[in-house]
Short mmCIF file of C-alpha atoms in Angstrom, two decimals:
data_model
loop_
_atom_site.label_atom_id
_atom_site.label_comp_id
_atom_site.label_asym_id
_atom_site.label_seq_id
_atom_site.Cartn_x
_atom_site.Cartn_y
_atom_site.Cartn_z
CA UNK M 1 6.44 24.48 -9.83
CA UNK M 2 8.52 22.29 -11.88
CA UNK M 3 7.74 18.71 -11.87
CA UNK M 4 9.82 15.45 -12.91
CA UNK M 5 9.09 14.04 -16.10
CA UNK M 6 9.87 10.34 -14.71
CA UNK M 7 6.79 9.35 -13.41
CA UNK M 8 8.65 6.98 -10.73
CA UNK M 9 10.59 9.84 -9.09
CA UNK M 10 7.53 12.17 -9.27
CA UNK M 11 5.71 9.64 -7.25
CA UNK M 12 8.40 9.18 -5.00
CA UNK M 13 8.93 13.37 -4.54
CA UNK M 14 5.35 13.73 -3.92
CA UNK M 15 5.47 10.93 -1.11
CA UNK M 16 8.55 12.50 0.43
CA UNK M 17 6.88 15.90 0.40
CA UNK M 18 3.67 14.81 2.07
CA UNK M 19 6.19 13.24 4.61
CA UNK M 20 7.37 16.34 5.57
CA UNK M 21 3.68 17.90 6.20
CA UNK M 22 4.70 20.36 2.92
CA UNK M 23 2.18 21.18 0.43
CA UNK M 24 1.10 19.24 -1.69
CA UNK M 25 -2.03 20.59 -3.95
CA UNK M 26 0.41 21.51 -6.69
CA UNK M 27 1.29 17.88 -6.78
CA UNK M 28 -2.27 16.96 -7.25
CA UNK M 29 -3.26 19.38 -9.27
CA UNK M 30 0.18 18.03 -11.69
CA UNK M 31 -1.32 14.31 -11.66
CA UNK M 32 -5.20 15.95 -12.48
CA UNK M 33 -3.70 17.20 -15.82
CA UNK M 34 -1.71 14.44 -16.39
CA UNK M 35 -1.08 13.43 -20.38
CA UNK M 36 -2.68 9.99 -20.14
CA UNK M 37 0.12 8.97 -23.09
CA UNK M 38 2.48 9.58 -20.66
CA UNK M 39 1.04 7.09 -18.12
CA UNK M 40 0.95 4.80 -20.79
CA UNK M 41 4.88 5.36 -21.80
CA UNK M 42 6.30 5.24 -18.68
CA UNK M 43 3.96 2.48 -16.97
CA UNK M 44 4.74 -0.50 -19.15
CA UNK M 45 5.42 -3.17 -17.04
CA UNK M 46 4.66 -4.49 -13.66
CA UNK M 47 7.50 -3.45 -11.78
CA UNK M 48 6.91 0.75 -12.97
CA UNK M 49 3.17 0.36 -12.21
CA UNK M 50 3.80 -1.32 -8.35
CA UNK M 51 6.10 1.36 -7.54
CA UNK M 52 4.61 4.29 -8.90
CA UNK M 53 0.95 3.30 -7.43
CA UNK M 54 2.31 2.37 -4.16
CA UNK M 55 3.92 5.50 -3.42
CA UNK M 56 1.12 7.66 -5.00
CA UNK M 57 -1.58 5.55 -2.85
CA UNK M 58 0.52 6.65 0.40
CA UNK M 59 1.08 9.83 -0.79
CA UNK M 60 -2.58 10.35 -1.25
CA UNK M 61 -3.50 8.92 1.98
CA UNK M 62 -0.76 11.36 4.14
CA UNK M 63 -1.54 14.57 2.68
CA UNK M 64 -5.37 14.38 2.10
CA UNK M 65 -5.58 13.54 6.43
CA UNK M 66 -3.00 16.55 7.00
CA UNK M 67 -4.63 18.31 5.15
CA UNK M 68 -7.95 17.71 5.76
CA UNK M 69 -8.10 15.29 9.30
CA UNK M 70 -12.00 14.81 10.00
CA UNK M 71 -12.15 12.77 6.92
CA UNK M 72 -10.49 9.94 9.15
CA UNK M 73 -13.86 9.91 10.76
CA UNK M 74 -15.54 7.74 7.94
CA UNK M 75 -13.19 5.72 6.41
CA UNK M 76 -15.84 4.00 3.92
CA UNK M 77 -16.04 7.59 2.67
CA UNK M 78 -12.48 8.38 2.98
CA UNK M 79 -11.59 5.04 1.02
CA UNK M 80 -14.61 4.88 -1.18
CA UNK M 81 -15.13 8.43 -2.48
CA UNK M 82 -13.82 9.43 -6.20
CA UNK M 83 -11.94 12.33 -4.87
CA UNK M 84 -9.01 11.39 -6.50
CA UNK M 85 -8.06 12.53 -10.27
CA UNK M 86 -5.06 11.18 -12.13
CA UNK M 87 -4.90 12.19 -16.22
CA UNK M 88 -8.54 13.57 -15.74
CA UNK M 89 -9.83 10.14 -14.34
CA UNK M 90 -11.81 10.22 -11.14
CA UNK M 91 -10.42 7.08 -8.62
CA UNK M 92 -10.83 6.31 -5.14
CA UNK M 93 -8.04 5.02 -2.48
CA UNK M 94 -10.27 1.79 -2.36
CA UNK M 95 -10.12 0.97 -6.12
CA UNK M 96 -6.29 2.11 -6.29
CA UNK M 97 -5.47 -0.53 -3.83
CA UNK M 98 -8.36 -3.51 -4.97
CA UNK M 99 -8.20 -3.00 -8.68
CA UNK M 100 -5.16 -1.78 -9.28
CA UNK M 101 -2.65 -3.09 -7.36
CA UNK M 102 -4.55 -6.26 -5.89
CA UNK M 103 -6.67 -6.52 -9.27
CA UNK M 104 -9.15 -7.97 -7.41
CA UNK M 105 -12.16 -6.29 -9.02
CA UNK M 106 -13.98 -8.11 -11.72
CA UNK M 107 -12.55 -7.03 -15.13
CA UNK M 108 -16.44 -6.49 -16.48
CA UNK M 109 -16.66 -4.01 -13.45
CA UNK M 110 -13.18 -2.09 -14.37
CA UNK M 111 -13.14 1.64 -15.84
CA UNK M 112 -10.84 1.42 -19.09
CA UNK M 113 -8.25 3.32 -17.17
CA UNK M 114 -8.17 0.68 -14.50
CA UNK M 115 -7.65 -2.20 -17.19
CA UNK M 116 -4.83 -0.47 -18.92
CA UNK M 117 -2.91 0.49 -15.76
CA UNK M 118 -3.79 -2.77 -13.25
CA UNK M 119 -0.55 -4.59 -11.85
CA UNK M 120 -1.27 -7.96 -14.31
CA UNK M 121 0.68 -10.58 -11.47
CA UNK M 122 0.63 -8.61 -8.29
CA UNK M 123 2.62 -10.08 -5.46
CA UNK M 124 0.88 -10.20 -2.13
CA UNK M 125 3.79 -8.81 -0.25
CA UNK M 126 1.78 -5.62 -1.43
CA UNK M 127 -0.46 -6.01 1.33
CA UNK M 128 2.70 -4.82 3.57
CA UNK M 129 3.30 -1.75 1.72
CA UNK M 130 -0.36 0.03 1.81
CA UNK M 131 -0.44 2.13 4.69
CA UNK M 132 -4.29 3.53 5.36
CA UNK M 133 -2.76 5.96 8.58
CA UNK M 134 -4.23 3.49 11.17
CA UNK M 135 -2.68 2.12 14.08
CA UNK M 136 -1.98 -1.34 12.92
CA UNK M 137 -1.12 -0.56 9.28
CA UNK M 138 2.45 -1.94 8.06
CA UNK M 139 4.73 1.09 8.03
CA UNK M 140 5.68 3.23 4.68
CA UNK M 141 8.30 3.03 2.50
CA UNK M 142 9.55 4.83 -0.33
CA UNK M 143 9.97 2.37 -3.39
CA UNK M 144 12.08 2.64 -6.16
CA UNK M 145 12.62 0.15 -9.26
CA UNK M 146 15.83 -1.11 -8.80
CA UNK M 147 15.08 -2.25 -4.91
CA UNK M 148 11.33 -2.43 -4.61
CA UNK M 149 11.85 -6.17 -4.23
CA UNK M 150 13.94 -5.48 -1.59
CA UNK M 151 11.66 -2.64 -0.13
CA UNK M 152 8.80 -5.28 -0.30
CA UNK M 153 10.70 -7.83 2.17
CA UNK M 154 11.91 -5.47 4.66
CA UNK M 155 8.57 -3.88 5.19
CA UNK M 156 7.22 -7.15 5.59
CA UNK M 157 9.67 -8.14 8.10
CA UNK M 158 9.36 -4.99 10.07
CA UNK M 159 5.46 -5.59 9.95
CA UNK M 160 5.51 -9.15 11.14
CA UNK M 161 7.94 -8.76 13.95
CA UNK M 162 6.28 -6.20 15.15
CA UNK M 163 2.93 -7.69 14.82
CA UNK M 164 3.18 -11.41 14.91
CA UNK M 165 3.02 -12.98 18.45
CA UNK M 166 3.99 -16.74 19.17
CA UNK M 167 2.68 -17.99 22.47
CA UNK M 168 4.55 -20.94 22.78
CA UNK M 169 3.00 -22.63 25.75
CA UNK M 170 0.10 -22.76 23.84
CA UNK M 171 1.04 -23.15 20.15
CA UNK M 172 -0.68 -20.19 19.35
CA UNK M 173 0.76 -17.55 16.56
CA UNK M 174 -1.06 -14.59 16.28
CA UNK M 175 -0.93 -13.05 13.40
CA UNK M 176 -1.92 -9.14 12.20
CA UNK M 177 -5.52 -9.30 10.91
CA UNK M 178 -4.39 -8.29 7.18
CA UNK M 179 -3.18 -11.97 6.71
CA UNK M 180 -6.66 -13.20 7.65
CA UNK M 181 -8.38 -10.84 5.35
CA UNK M 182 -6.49 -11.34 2.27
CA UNK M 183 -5.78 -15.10 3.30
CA UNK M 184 -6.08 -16.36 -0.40
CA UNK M 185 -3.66 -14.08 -1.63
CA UNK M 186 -1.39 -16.00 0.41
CA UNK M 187 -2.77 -19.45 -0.46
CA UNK M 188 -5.18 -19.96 2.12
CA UNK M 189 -4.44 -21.67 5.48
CA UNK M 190 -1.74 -24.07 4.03
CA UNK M 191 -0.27 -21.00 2.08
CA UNK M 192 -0.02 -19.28 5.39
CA UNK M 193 1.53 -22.02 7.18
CA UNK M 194 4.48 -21.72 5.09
CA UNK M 195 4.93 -18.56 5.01
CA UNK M 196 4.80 -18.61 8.87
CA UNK M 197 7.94 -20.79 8.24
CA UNK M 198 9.97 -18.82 5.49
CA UNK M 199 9.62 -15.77 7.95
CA UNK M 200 10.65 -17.55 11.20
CA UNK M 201 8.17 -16.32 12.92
CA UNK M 202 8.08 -19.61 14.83
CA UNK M 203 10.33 -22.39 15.75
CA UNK M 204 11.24 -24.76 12.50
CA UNK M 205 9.29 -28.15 14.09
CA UNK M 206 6.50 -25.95 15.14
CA UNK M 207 3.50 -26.43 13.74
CA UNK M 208 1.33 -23.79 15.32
CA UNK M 209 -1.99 -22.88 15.65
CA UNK M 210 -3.07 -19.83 13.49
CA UNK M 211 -4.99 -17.19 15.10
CA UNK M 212 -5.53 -13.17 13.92
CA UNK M 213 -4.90 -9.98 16.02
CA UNK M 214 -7.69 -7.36 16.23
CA UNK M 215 -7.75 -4.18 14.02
CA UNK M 216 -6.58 -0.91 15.45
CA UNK M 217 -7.90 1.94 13.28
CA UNK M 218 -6.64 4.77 15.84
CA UNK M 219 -5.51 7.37 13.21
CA UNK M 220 -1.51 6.88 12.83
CA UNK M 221 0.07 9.25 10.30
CA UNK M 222 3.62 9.07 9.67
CA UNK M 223 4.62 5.81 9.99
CA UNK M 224 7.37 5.81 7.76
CA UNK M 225 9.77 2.43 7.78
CA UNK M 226 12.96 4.70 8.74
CA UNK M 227 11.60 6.58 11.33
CA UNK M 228 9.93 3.80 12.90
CA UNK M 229 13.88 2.16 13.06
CA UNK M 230 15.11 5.09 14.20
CA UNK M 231 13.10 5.33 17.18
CA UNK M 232 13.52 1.42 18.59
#
């Protein structure tokens, strides 16, 4: 099988193809023997490398559970194994999305391939566009350069409305757990507080109490953005 040279639209083929419940080893096996020079051509900046790692960490996630669906039944295993191999280096869902996209991780505790192919200034609206196949995960998308911006706001919309509950007898906005887990990425409770505002979540004078929706880890696969629009 013949695969595209641009990295971005190989990323975003393989997505689409694990969409469709098609196979996908040959894509896999492609991204094991990966040139590592040609990650390092076509990944220069931090708009190639949030695109192409976003779609390949969906990607990853759809067709390994299609594939394989018991190993939903551990997800510290699913998430934390090296089962993963891109240009010959072993990588794990969990430090795709922590150290690589997030960059989280302690740069003492990063593999050289993670420190040459990290997002440098990740944008937390990233958080919106990982989808781990659970129940309350926001929904997929399939990014491309010139609209990932874009991409990035609409998932986040779709995510909150769907999520995001304002009680107002109470004052209460309940929000999906992910903002309470990664609440510094969004500048901590005063951070969140505004962003509650720029997405209109709740009235403009309200100044509501900030509470977090529970978890649901059911096993969702498929929860692609269009689908999910098409079906409302």
């Amino acid at each position: 099988m013949l695969f595209d040279e641009d990295l971005i639209k190989f990323s975003q083929d393989f997505l689409q193809v694990a969409q469709k419940n098609q196979y996908t080893k040959s894509f896999r096996h492609h991204l094991q023997h990966l040139d590592k020079e040609q990650l390092k051509t076509q990944l220069t900046d931090d708009a190639h490398k949030t695109v192409f790692w976003i779609n390949i960490y969906n990607a990853f996630v759809q067709s390994l559970l299609k594939e394989q669906p018991s190993l939903y039944r551990n997800l510290n295993d699913f998430h934390g194994r090296k089962r993963i191999v891109i240009a010959q280096h072993k990588i794990s869902l969990h430090l795709i999305e922590h150290s690589i996209i997030r960059r989280t991780r302690a740069r003492w505790r990063m593999s050289s391939f993670e420190k040459e192919f990290c997002i440098e200034a990740p944008n937390p609206l990233v958080h919106f566009s990982l989808n781990a196949a659970c129940a309350s995960a926001p929904p997929i998308d399939i990014y491309t350069l010139d609209q990932y911006d874009e991409q990035l706001q609409q998932v986040t919309e779709a995510y909150l409305q769907k999520e995001a509950v304002y009680m107002e007898d109470k004052n209460i906005l309940m929000l999906p757990k992910l903002l309470q887990w990664y609440k510094k990425d969004f500048g901590g409770n005063k951070g969140l507080a505004e962003f509650v505002q720029k997405y209109q979540l709740v009235p403009q004078e309200a100044k509501p109490k900030l509470r977090f929706q529970s978890f649901d880890t059911t096993i969702a696969l498929n929860a692609f953005l269009h689908q999910i629009e098409e079906t409302d």
